[in-house]
Backbone as JSON, one array per atom type, in Angstrom:
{
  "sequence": "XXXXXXXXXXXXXXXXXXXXXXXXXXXXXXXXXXXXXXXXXXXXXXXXXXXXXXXXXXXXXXXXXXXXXXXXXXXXXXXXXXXXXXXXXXXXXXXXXXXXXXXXXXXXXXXXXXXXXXXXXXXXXXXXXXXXXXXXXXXXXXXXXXXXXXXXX",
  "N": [[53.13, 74.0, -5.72], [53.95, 72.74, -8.2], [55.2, 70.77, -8.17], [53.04, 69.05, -8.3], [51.47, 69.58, -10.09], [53.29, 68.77, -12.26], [53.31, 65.77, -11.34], [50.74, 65.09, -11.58], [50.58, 65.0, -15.05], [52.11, 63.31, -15.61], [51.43, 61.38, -14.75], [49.1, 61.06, -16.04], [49.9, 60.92, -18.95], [51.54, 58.77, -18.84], [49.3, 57.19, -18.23], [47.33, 57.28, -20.38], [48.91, 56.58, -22.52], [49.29, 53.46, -22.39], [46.94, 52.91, -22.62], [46.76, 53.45, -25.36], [48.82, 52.3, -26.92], [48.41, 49.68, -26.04], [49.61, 48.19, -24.04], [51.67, 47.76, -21.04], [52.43, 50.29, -18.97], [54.98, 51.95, -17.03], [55.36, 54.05, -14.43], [57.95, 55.12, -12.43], [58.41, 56.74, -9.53], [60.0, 57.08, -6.93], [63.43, 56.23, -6.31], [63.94, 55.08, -4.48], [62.94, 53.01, -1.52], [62.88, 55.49, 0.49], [63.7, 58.58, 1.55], [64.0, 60.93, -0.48], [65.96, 63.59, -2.38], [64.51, 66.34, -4.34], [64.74, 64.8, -7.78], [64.14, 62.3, -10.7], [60.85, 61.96, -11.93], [59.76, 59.09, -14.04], [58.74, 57.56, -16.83], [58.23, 54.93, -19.27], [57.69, 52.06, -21.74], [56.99, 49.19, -20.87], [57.59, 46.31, -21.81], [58.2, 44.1, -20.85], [56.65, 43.87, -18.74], [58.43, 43.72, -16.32], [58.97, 45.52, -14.81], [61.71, 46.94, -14.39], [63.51, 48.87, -16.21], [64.36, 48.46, -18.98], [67.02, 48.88, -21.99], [66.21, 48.02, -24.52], [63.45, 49.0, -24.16], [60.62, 51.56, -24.89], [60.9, 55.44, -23.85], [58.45, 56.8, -22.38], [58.14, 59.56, -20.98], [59.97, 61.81, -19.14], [60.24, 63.17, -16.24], [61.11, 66.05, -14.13], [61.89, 66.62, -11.05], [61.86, 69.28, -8.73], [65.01, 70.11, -7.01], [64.83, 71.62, -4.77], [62.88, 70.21, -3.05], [61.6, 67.27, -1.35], [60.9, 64.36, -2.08], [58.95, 61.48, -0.65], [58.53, 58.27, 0.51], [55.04, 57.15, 1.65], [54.06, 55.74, 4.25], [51.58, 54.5, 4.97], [50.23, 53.55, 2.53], [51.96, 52.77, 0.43], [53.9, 52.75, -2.45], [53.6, 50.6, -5.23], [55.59, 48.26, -5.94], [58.74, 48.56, -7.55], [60.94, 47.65, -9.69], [63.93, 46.42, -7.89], [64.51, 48.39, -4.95], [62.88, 50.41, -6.21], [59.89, 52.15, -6.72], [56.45, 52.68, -7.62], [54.3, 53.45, -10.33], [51.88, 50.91, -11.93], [50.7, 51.05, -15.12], [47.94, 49.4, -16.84], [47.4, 47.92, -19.67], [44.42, 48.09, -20.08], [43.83, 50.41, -19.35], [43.57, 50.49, -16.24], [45.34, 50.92, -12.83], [47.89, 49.75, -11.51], [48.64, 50.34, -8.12], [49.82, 50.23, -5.14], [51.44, 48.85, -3.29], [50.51, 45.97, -2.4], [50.31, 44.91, -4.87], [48.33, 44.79, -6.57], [45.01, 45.81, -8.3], [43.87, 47.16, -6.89], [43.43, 49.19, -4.28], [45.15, 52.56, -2.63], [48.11, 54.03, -3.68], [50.97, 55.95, -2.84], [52.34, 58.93, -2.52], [54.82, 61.39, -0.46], [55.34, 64.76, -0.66], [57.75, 67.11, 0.38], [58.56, 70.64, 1.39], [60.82, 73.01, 1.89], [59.72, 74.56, 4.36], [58.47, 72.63, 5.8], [56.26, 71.92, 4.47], [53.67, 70.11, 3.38], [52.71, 67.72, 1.0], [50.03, 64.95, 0.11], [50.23, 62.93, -2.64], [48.28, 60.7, -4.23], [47.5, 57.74, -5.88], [44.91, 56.21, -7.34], [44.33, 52.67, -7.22], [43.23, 50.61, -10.02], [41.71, 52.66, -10.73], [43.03, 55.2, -11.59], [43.02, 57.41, -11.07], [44.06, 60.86, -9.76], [45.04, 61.91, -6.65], [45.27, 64.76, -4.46], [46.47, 66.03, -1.39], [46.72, 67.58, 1.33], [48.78, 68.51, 4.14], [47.25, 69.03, 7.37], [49.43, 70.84, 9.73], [48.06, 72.08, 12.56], [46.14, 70.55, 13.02], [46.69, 67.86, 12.73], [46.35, 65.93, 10.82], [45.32, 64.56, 7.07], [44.39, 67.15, 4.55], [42.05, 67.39, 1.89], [41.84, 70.11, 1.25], [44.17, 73.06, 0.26], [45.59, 74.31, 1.95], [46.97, 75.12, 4.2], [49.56, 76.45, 4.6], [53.07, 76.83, 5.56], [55.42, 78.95, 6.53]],
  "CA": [[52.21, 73.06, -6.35], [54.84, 72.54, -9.17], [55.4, 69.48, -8.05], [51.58, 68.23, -8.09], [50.68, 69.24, -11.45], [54.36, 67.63, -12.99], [52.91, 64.18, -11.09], [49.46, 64.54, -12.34], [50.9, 65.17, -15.8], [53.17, 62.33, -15.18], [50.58, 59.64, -14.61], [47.97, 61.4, -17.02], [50.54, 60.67, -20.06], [51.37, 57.03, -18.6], [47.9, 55.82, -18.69], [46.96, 57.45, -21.91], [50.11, 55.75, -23.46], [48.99, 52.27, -21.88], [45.78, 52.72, -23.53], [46.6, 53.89, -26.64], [49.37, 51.72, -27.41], [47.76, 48.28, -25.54], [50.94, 47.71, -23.33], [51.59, 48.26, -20.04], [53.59, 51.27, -18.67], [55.14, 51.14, -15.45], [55.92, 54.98, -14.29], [58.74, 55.48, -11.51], [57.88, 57.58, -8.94], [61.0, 56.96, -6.43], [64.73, 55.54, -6.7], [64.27, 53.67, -3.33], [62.24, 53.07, -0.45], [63.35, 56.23, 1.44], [63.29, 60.36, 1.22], [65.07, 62.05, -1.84], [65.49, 65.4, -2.84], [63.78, 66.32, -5.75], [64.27, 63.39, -8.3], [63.26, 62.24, -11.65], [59.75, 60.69, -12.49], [60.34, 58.19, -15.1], [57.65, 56.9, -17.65], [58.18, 53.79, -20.23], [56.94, 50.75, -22.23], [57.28, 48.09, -20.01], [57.39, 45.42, -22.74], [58.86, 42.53, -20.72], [56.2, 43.89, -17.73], [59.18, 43.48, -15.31], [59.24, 47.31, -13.8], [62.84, 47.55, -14.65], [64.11, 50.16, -17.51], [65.69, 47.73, -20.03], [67.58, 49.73, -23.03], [64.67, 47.84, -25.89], [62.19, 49.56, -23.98], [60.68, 53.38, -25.47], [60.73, 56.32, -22.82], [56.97, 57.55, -22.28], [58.44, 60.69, -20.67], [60.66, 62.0, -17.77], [59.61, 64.64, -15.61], [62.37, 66.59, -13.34], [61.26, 67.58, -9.8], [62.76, 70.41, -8.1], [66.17, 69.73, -5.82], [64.43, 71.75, -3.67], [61.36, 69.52, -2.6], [61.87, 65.89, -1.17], [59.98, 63.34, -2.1], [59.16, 60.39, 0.46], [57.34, 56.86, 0.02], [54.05, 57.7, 2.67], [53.99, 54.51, 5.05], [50.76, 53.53, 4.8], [50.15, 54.1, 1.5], [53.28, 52.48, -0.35], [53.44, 52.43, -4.12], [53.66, 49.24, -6.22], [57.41, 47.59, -5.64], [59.23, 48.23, -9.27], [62.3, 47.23, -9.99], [64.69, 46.09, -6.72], [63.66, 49.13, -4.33], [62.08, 51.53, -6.88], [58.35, 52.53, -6.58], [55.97, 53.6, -8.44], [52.59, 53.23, -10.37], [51.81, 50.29, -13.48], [49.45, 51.14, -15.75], [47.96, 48.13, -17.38], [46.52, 48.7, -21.07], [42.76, 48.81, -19.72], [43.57, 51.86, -18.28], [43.62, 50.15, -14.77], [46.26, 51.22, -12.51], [48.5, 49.08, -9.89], [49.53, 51.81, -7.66], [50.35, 49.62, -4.06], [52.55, 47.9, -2.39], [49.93, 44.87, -2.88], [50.74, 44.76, -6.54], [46.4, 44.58, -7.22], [44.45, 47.11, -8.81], [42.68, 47.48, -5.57], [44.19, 50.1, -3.2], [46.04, 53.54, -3.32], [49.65, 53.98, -3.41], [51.04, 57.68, -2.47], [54.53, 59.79, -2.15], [54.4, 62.52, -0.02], [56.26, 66.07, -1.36], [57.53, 68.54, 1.37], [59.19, 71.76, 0.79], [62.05, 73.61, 2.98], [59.14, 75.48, 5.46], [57.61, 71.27, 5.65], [54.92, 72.1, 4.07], [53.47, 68.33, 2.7], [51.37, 67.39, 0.25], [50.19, 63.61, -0.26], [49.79, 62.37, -4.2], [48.3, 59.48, -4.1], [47.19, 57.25, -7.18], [43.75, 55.04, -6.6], [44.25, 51.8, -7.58], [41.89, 50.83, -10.86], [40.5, 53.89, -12.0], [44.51, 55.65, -12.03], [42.92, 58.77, -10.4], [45.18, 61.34, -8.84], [44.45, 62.77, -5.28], [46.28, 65.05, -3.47], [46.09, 66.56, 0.19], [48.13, 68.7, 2.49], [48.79, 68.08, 5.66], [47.44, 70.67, 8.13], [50.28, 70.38, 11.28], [47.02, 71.97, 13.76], [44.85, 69.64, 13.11], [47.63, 66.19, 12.34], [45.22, 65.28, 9.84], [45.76, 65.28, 5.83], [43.1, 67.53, 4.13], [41.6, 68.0, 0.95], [42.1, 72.27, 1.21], [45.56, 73.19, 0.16], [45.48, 75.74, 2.51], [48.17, 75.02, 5.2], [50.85, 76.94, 3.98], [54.21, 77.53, 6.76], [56.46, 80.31, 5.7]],
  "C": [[52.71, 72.57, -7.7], [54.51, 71.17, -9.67], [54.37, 68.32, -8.22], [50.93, 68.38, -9.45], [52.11, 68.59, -12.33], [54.13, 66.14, -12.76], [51.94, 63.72, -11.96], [49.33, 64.64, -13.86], [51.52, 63.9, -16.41], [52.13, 61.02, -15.5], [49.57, 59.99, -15.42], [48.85, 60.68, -18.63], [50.67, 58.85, -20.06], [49.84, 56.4, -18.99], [47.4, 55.76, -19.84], [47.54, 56.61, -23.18], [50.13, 53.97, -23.16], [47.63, 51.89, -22.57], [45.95, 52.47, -25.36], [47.8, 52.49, -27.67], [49.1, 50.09, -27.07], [48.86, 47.82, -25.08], [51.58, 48.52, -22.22], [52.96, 49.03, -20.3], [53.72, 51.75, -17.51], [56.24, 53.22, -15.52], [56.91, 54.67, -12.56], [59.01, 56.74, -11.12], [59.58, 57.81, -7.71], [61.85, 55.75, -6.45], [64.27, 54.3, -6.01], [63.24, 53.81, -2.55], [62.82, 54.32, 0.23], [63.53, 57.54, 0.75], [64.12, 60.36, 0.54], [64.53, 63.34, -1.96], [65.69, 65.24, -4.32], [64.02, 64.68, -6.29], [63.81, 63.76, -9.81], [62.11, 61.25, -12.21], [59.69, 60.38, -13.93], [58.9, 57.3, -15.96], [58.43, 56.06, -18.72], [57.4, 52.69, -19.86], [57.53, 50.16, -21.37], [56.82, 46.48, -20.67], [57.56, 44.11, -22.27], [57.67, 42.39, -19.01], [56.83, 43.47, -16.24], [59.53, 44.43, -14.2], [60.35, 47.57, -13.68], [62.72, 48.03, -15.8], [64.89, 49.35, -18.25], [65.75, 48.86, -21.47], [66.21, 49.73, -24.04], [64.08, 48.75, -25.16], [62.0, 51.13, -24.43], [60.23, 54.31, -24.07], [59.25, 56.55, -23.55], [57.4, 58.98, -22.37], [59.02, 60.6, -19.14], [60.07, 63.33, -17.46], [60.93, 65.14, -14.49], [61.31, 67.12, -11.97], [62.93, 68.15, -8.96], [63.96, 69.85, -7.16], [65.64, 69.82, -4.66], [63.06, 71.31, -3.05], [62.41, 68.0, -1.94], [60.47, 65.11, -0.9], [59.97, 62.23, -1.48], [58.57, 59.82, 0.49], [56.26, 57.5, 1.44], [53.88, 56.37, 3.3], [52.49, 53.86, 5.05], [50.39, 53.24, 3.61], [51.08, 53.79, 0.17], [52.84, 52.41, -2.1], [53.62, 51.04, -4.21], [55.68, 49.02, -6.36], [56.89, 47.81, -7.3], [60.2, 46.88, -9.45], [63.51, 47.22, -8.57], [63.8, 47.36, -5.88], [62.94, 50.54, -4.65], [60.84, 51.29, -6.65], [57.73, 53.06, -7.36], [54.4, 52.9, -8.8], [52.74, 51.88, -11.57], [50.83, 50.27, -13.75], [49.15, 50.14, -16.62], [47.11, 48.68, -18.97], [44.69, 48.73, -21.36], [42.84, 49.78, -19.12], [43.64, 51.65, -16.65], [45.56, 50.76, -14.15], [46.86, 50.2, -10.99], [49.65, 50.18, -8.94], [49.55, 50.88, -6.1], [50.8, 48.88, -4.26], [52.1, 46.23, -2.66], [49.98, 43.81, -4.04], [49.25, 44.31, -7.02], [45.7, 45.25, -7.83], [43.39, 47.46, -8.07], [43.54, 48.47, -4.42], [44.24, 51.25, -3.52], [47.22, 53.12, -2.76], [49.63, 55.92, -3.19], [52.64, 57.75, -2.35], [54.07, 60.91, -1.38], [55.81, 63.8, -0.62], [56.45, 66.75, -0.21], [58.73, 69.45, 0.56], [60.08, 72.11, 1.85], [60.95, 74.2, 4.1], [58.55, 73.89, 6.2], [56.47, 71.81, 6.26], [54.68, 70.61, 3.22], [52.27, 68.7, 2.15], [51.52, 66.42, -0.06], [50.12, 63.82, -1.55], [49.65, 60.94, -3.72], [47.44, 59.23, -5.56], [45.84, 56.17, -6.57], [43.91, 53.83, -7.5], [43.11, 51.39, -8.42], [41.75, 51.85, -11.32], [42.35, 54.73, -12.46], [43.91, 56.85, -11.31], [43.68, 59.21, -9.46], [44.88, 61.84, -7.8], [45.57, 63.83, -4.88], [45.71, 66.31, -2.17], [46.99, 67.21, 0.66], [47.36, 68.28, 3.92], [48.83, 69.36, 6.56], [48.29, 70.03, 9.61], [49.16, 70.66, 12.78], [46.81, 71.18, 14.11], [45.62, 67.9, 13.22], [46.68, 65.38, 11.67], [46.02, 65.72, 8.07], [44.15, 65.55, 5.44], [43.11, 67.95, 2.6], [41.8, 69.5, 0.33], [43.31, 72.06, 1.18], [45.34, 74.2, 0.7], [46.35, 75.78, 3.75], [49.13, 75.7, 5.31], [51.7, 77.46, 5.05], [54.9, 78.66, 5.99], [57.51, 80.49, 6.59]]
}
């Protein structure tokens, strides 16, 4: 669950720093469209509001996730296109959040996390309010649930 409180840490700092400073901040969640292991989630000012990382711009904060996890865009669920095929969330300086694929502040966006036993857990971001969710996927049932209680070994 490392990995779920470094996200919700992640996007708790972004929005705060979108508020506080009145200028959007566009966190990066994944490189590309497609599974990585581990990874780093990427927070900055997004001064030119373009969702690329230009040099002017000030780091928010980076976060490191584990090698051993892989993180993977969730298909229905896509984040907010960044920068060419990066993903991720933009927090706008009302505190609103554009977390899909849509680019609206109406939706969620999500990544899913698995571990070496694939064990999954969604994160997803709700479009608007910035609230974080996250679920595990019980393999019984092929449902994602609320209870982190799935656990393979």
């Amino acid at each position: 669950l490392e990995v779920v409180r470094t996200f919700e840490q992640a996007a708790a700092v972004a929005r705060i720093n979108a508020i506080k400073q009145s200028r959007q901040v566009t966190l990066r969640v994944l490189l590309d469209d497609a599974a990585q292991k581990g990874g780093l989630v990427h927070a900055w000012l997004d001064e030119d509001a373009d969702g690329a990382k230009d040099n002017d711009e000030d780091d928010v904060g980076r976060w490191i996730v584990d090698s051993a996890m892989t993180m993977m865009p969730d298909a229905g669920m896509q984040f907010a296109s960044l920068s060419g095929s990066e993903r991720g969330v933009i927090f706008l300086p009302s505190g609103a959040a554009i977390a899909n694929s849509g680019g609206t502040v109406v939706g969620v966006g999500a990544v899913v996390v698995q571990d070496y036993a694939l064990n999954r857990i969604r994160i997803s971001v709700q479009g608007g309010s910035g609230t974080v969710r996250r679920e595990m996927w019980d393999h019984e049932h092929s449902v994602w649930s609320e209870e982190i209680r799935f656990w393979r070994y």
